[in-house]
Amino acid sequence: MKEKIPKKTGERTAISRVVREPTAGAVVFRKGHDFGIQILLIQDAKNRWTIPKGHIEDGEDARATAIREIGEETGLTHVKVLDYMGQVEFKFQREDVLVLMTTQVYLMEALGDEDVQKEEWMNGIHWFDFKDALEMVEYDDVRKLVEEALAKVRAK
């Protein structure tokens, strides 16, 4: 029997396999007479602000996933998908697994005055004025999609 040697602090575990995780989410916005255009962001478990998203289930398409995940992660049930924004790709290590995540992103408008509510695993959820949202988003490719979303919203 081989003796297990404890790893050093800060040392990464060797990768034993690679998995692909397809996800879908949205740049969710709302418009109001007293606040202009606001973007909804969630704060993940590592305190990074980003857009809501989640895993595509078997037999589900990306658009349906985005709608479902927005409902699950934010409590918003009255939304309208306006456009497909593109995809972002992430890679990260989860224990001994290299995860290749591809997120299909949609532009979604929140309709009505529903309150948002975060899931337990989140550290936060908040409507940000557009400029503040750009400063809060920590992923460059997500920030670019938020900028593109504002241009599309203004053009409509």
mmCIF file of C-alpha atoms in Angstrom:
data_model
loop_
_atom_site.group_PDB
_atom_site.id
_atom_site.type_symbol
_atom_site.label_atom_id
_atom_site.label_comp_id
_atom_site.label_asym_id
_atom_site.label_seq_id
_atom_site.Cartn_x
_atom_site.Cartn_y
_atom_site.Cartn_z
ATOM 1 C CA MET A 1 0.000 0.000 0.000
ATOM 2 C CA LYS A 2 1.366 3.354 -1.046
ATOM 3 C CA GLU A 3 1.782 5.926 1.703
ATOM 4 C CA LYS A 4 -0.140 9.157 1.153
ATOM 5 C CA ILE A 5 2.163 12.146 1.406
ATOM 6 C CA PRO A 6 0.482 15.347 2.544
ATOM 7 C CA LYS A 7 0.745 18.169 0.052
ATOM 8 C CA LYS A 8 2.540 21.375 0.873
ATOM 9 C CA THR A 9 0.568 24.516 1.626
ATOM 10 C CA GLY A 10 -0.263 26.292 -1.631
ATOM 11 C CA GLU A 11 0.599 23.240 -3.737
ATOM 12 C CA ARG A 12 -1.986 22.291 -6.351
ATOM 13 C CA THR A 13 -3.350 18.786 -6.605
ATOM 14 C CA ALA A 14 -2.430 16.986 -9.816
ATOM 15 C CA ILE A 15 -5.229 16.922 -12.394
ATOM 16 C CA SER A 16 -6.658 13.434 -12.876
ATOM 17 C CA ARG A 17 -9.374 14.303 -15.400
ATOM 18 C CA VAL A 18 -10.958 17.075 -17.437
ATOM 19 C CA VAL A 19 -14.713 17.737 -17.507
ATOM 20 C CA ARG A 20 -16.829 20.086 -19.595
ATOM 21 C CA GLU A 21 -19.654 21.918 -17.883
ATOM 22 C CA PRO A 22 -22.123 23.718 -20.163
ATOM 23 C CA THR A 23 -23.958 26.526 -18.388
ATOM 24 C CA ALA A 24 -26.283 29.380 -19.293
ATOM 25 C CA GLY A 25 -27.100 32.708 -17.708
ATOM 26 C CA ALA A 26 -28.033 36.273 -18.459
ATOM 27 C CA VAL A 27 -27.219 39.911 -18.198
ATOM 28 C CA VAL A 28 -30.435 40.896 -16.417
ATOM 29 C CA PHE A 29 -31.494 44.542 -16.484
ATOM 30 C CA ARG A 30 -34.414 46.693 -15.461
ATOM 31 C CA LYS A 31 -35.451 50.189 -16.417
ATOM 32 C CA GLY A 32 -37.152 52.676 -14.176
ATOM 33 C CA HIS A 33 -38.206 56.303 -14.319
ATOM 34 C CA ASP A 34 -36.344 57.138 -11.136
ATOM 35 C CA PHE A 35 -33.197 55.016 -11.635
ATOM 36 C CA GLY A 36 -32.521 54.541 -15.356
ATOM 37 C CA ILE A 37 -30.969 51.211 -16.379
ATOM 38 C CA GLN A 38 -29.769 48.828 -13.674
ATOM 39 C CA ILE A 39 -27.921 45.520 -13.962
ATOM 40 C CA LEU A 40 -28.467 42.627 -11.547
ATOM 41 C CA LEU A 41 -25.296 40.979 -10.247
ATOM 42 C CA ILE A 42 -24.707 38.181 -7.799
ATOM 43 C CA GLN A 43 -21.735 37.834 -5.474
ATOM 44 C CA ASP A 44 -20.422 34.278 -5.551
ATOM 45 C CA ALA A 45 -18.971 32.259 -2.678
ATOM 46 C CA LYS A 46 -15.519 33.736 -3.419
ATOM 47 C CA ASN A 47 -16.920 37.305 -3.176
ATOM 48 C CA ARG A 48 -16.704 37.973 -6.937
ATOM 49 C CA TRP A 49 -19.552 39.901 -8.574
ATOM 50 C CA THR A 50 -20.835 38.338 -11.783
ATOM 51 C CA ILE A 51 -24.013 37.505 -13.693
ATOM 52 C CA PRO A 52 -26.396 34.759 -12.566
ATOM 53 C CA LYS A 53 -25.928 31.438 -14.366
ATOM 54 C CA GLY A 54 -26.199 27.698 -13.859
ATOM 55 C CA HIS A 55 -25.748 24.253 -15.347
ATOM 56 C CA ILE A 56 -27.682 23.075 -18.379
ATOM 57 C CA GLU A 57 -29.681 19.980 -17.450
ATOM 58 C CA ASP A 58 -30.014 16.939 -19.745
ATOM 59 C CA GLY A 59 -32.586 17.638 -22.463
ATOM 60 C CA GLU A 60 -32.692 21.379 -21.697
ATOM 61 C CA ASP A 61 -31.570 24.077 -24.119
ATOM 62 C CA ALA A 62 -29.432 27.036 -23.077
ATOM 63 C CA ARG A 63 -32.257 29.599 -23.320
ATOM 64 C CA ALA A 64 -34.535 27.534 -21.061
ATOM 65 C CA THR A 65 -31.646 27.044 -18.626
ATOM 66 C CA ALA A 66 -31.011 30.789 -18.459
ATOM 67 C CA ILE A 67 -34.666 31.481 -17.635
ATOM 68 C CA ARG A 68 -34.769 28.689 -15.023
ATOM 69 C CA GLU A 69 -31.487 29.709 -13.401
ATOM 70 C CA ILE A 70 -32.480 33.379 -13.188
ATOM 71 C CA GLY A 71 -35.612 32.281 -11.344
ATOM 72 C CA GLU A 72 -33.724 29.936 -9.022
ATOM 73 C CA GLU A 73 -30.815 32.253 -8.260
ATOM 74 C CA THR A 74 -32.628 35.583 -8.054
ATOM 75 C CA GLY A 75 -36.314 34.863 -7.450
ATOM 76 C CA LEU A 76 -37.267 36.716 -10.655
ATOM 77 C CA THR A 77 -40.042 34.921 -12.512
ATOM 78 C CA HIS A 78 -41.284 37.712 -14.790
ATOM 79 C CA VAL A 79 -38.473 38.101 -17.305
ATOM 80 C CA LYS A 80 -38.237 38.527 -21.050
ATOM 81 C CA VAL A 81 -35.357 37.197 -23.146
ATOM 82 C CA LEU A 82 -34.428 39.891 -25.650
ATOM 83 C CA ASP A 83 -31.295 38.581 -27.323
ATOM 84 C CA TYR A 84 -28.444 36.086 -27.333
ATOM 85 C CA MET A 85 -25.218 37.805 -26.263
ATOM 86 C CA GLY A 86 -22.645 35.086 -26.943
ATOM 87 C CA GLN A 87 -20.604 32.809 -24.757
ATOM 88 C CA VAL A 88 -17.823 33.069 -22.214
ATOM 89 C CA GLU A 89 -15.387 30.339 -21.313
ATOM 90 C CA PHE A 90 -13.766 29.695 -17.958
ATOM 91 C CA LYS A 91 -11.378 27.064 -16.729
ATOM 92 C CA PHE A 92 -10.579 26.281 -13.142
ATOM 93 C CA GLN A 93 -9.422 23.445 -10.960
ATOM 94 C CA ARG A 94 -11.854 21.755 -8.560
ATOM 95 C CA GLU A 95 -9.770 19.384 -6.417
ATOM 96 C CA ASP A 96 -8.142 17.006 -8.958
ATOM 97 C CA VAL A 97 -10.483 17.938 -11.835
ATOM 98 C CA LEU A 98 -9.874 20.579 -14.506
ATOM 99 C CA VAL A 99 -13.274 22.121 -15.292
ATOM 100 C CA LEU A 100 -13.851 23.695 -18.705
ATOM 101 C CA MET A 101 -17.004 25.774 -18.375
ATOM 102 C CA THR A 102 -18.798 27.359 -21.320
ATOM 103 C CA THR A 103 -21.588 29.811 -20.471
ATOM 104 C CA GLN A 104 -24.203 30.816 -23.059
ATOM 105 C CA VAL A 105 -25.287 34.364 -22.146
ATOM 106 C CA TYR A 106 -28.612 36.047 -22.927
ATOM 107 C CA LEU A 107 -29.913 39.579 -22.498
ATOM 108 C CA MET A 108 -32.938 39.503 -20.209
ATOM 109 C CA GLU A 109 -35.261 42.218 -18.967
ATOM 110 C CA ALA A 110 -36.831 41.946 -15.526
ATOM 111 C CA LEU A 111 -40.494 42.890 -15.776
ATOM 112 C CA GLY A 112 -42.579 44.194 -12.897
ATOM 113 C CA ASP A 113 -41.461 45.032 -9.390
ATOM 114 C CA GLU A 114 -40.403 41.636 -8.052
ATOM 115 C CA ASP A 115 -37.977 41.612 -5.152
ATOM 116 C CA VAL A 116 -34.764 39.692 -5.702
ATOM 117 C CA GLN A 117 -33.609 37.053 -3.258
ATOM 118 C CA LYS A 118 -30.289 35.274 -3.179
ATOM 119 C CA GLU A 119 -29.638 31.586 -2.807
ATOM 120 C CA GLU A 120 -27.845 30.394 0.343
ATOM 121 C CA TRP A 121 -24.492 29.822 -1.360
ATOM 122 C CA MET A 122 -24.307 33.443 -2.572
ATOM 123 C CA ASN A 123 -22.679 36.214 -0.610
ATOM 124 C CA GLY A 124 -24.839 38.889 -2.209
ATOM 125 C CA ILE A 125 -27.273 40.008 -4.878
ATOM 126 C CA HIS A 126 -27.815 43.622 -5.901
ATOM 127 C CA TRP A 127 -29.156 45.913 -8.617
ATOM 128 C CA PHE A 128 -26.333 48.223 -9.732
ATOM 129 C CA ASP A 129 -26.463 51.326 -11.864
ATOM 130 C CA PHE A 130 -24.769 50.471 -15.133
ATOM 131 C CA LYS A 131 -21.495 52.301 -14.400
ATOM 132 C CA ASP A 132 -21.206 50.702 -10.957
ATOM 133 C CA ALA A 133 -21.951 47.249 -12.404
ATOM 134 C CA LEU A 134 -19.012 47.598 -14.790
ATOM 135 C CA GLU A 135 -16.728 48.424 -11.877
ATOM 136 C CA MET A 136 -18.010 45.506 -9.785
ATOM 137 C CA VAL A 137 -17.772 42.704 -12.383
ATOM 138 C CA GLU A 138 -14.427 40.964 -11.961
ATOM 139 C CA TYR A 139 -14.323 38.929 -15.178
ATOM 140 C CA ASP A 140 -13.212 40.859 -18.269
ATOM 141 C CA ASP A 141 -15.298 38.846 -20.748
ATOM 142 C CA VAL A 142 -18.421 39.225 -18.580
ATOM 143 C CA ARG A 143 -17.737 42.974 -18.271
ATOM 144 C CA LYS A 144 -17.560 43.182 -22.078
ATOM 145 C CA LEU A 145 -20.958 41.453 -22.380
ATOM 146 C CA VAL A 146 -22.446 43.899 -19.850
ATOM 147 C CA GLU A 147 -21.161 46.801 -21.983
ATOM 148 C CA GLU A 148 -22.639 45.210 -25.116
ATOM 149 C CA ALA A 149 -25.929 44.652 -23.267
ATOM 150 C CA LEU A 150 -26.219 48.349 -22.416
ATOM 151 C CA ALA A 151 -25.650 49.279 -26.067
ATOM 152 C CA LYS A 152 -28.441 46.878 -27.117
ATOM 153 C CA VAL A 153 -30.816 48.172 -24.438
ATOM 154 C CA ARG A 154 -30.216 51.790 -25.464
ATOM 155 C CA ALA A 155 -30.736 50.906 -29.136
ATOM 156 C CA LYS A 156 -34.197 49.387 -28.494
#
